[in-house]
mmCIF file of C-alpha atoms in Angstrom:
data_model
loop_
_atom_site.group_PDB
_atom_site.id
_atom_site.type_symbol
_atom_site.label_atom_id
_atom_site.label_comp_id
_atom_site.label_asym_id
_atom_site.label_seq_id
_atom_site.Cartn_x
_atom_site.Cartn_y
_atom_site.Cartn_z
ATOM 1 C CA UNK A 481 0.000 0.000 0.000
ATOM 2 C CA UNK A 482 1.365 3.376 -0.902
ATOM 3 C CA UNK A 483 1.858 6.057 1.748
ATOM 4 C CA UNK A 484 -1.035 8.369 0.730
ATOM 5 C CA UNK A 485 -3.487 5.441 0.901
ATOM 6 C CA UNK A 486 -2.062 4.288 4.235
ATOM 7 C CA UNK A 487 -2.418 7.801 5.682
ATOM 8 C CA UNK A 488 -6.044 7.998 4.510
ATOM 9 C CA UNK A 489 -6.904 4.616 6.005
ATOM 10 C CA UNK A 490 -5.166 5.548 9.261
ATOM 11 C CA UNK A 491 -7.143 8.800 9.426
ATOM 12 C CA UNK A 492 -10.367 6.841 8.829
ATOM 13 C CA UNK A 493 -9.417 4.414 11.596
ATOM 14 C CA UNK A 494 -8.754 7.284 14.018
ATOM 15 C CA UNK A 495 -11.980 9.033 13.052
ATOM 16 C CA UNK A 496 -13.866 5.846 13.920
ATOM 17 C CA UNK A 497 -12.578 5.782 17.488
ATOM 18 C CA UNK A 498 -14.515 7.436 20.308
ATOM 19 C CA UNK A 499 -13.358 10.834 21.544
ATOM 20 C CA UNK A 500 -12.140 9.332 24.812
ATOM 21 C CA UNK A 501 -9.903 6.732 23.107
ATOM 22 C CA UNK A 502 -6.408 6.333 24.493
ATOM 23 C CA UNK A 503 -3.165 4.961 23.040
ATOM 24 C CA UNK A 504 -4.163 1.404 23.914
ATOM 25 C CA UNK A 505 -7.369 1.797 21.890
ATOM 26 C CA UNK A 506 -5.400 3.136 18.931
ATOM 27 C CA UNK A 507 -2.856 0.324 19.073
ATOM 28 C CA UNK A 508 -5.565 -2.318 19.444
ATOM 29 C CA UNK A 509 -7.415 -0.941 16.414
ATOM 30 C CA UNK A 510 -4.216 -1.078 14.362
ATOM 31 C CA UNK A 511 -3.528 -4.634 15.559
ATOM 32 C CA UNK A 512 -7.034 -5.834 14.650
ATOM 33 C CA UNK A 513 -6.888 -4.168 11.238
ATOM 34 C CA UNK A 514 -3.487 -5.704 10.463
ATOM 35 C CA UNK A 515 -4.646 -9.130 11.647
ATOM 36 C CA UNK A 516 -7.653 -8.981 9.334
ATOM 37 C CA UNK A 517 -5.507 -7.892 6.389
ATOM 38 C CA UNK A 518 -3.023 -10.706 7.093
ATOM 39 C CA UNK A 519 -5.893 -13.208 7.199
ATOM 40 C CA UNK A 520 -7.253 -11.994 3.878
ATOM 41 C CA UNK A 521 -3.809 -12.376 2.276
ATOM 42 C CA UNK A 522 -3.515 -15.910 3.688
ATOM 43 C CA UNK A 523 -6.970 -16.755 2.379
ATOM 44 C CA UNK A 524 -6.125 -15.538 -1.123
ATOM 45 C CA UNK A 525 -2.957 -17.671 -1.038
ATOM 46 C CA UNK A 526 -4.981 -20.714 -0.017
ATOM 47 C CA UNK A 527 -3.456 -20.909 3.464
ATOM 48 C CA UNK A 528 -6.710 -22.055 5.055
ATOM 49 C CA UNK A 529 -7.978 -24.948 7.144
ATOM 50 C CA UNK A 530 -11.322 -26.565 6.372
ATOM 51 C CA UNK A 531 -14.115 -25.777 8.822
ATOM 52 C CA UNK A 532 -14.698 -29.456 9.587
ATOM 53 C CA UNK A 533 -11.057 -29.894 10.664
ATOM 54 C CA UNK A 534 -11.332 -27.009 13.113
ATOM 55 C CA UNK A 535 -14.644 -28.281 14.527
ATOM 56 C CA UNK A 536 -13.142 -31.731 15.022
ATOM 57 C CA UNK A 537 -10.101 -30.302 16.765
ATOM 58 C CA UNK A 538 -12.062 -28.178 19.237
ATOM 59 C CA UNK A 539 -14.943 -30.565 19.874
ATOM 60 C CA UNK A 540 -12.775 -33.550 20.845
#
């Protein structure tokens, strides 16, 4: 992502936070956004696990 786009998305992220947000809120929002973007990249690359495998693992 180029810098102008990154700055716009960061401004949008900050605008979406409540007025009483602190640094922890900002950092958490960045972390969640990056985690989602990383997951989307993994998904496009096919780095996924079938739903049935996950259900089996956690319902044992």
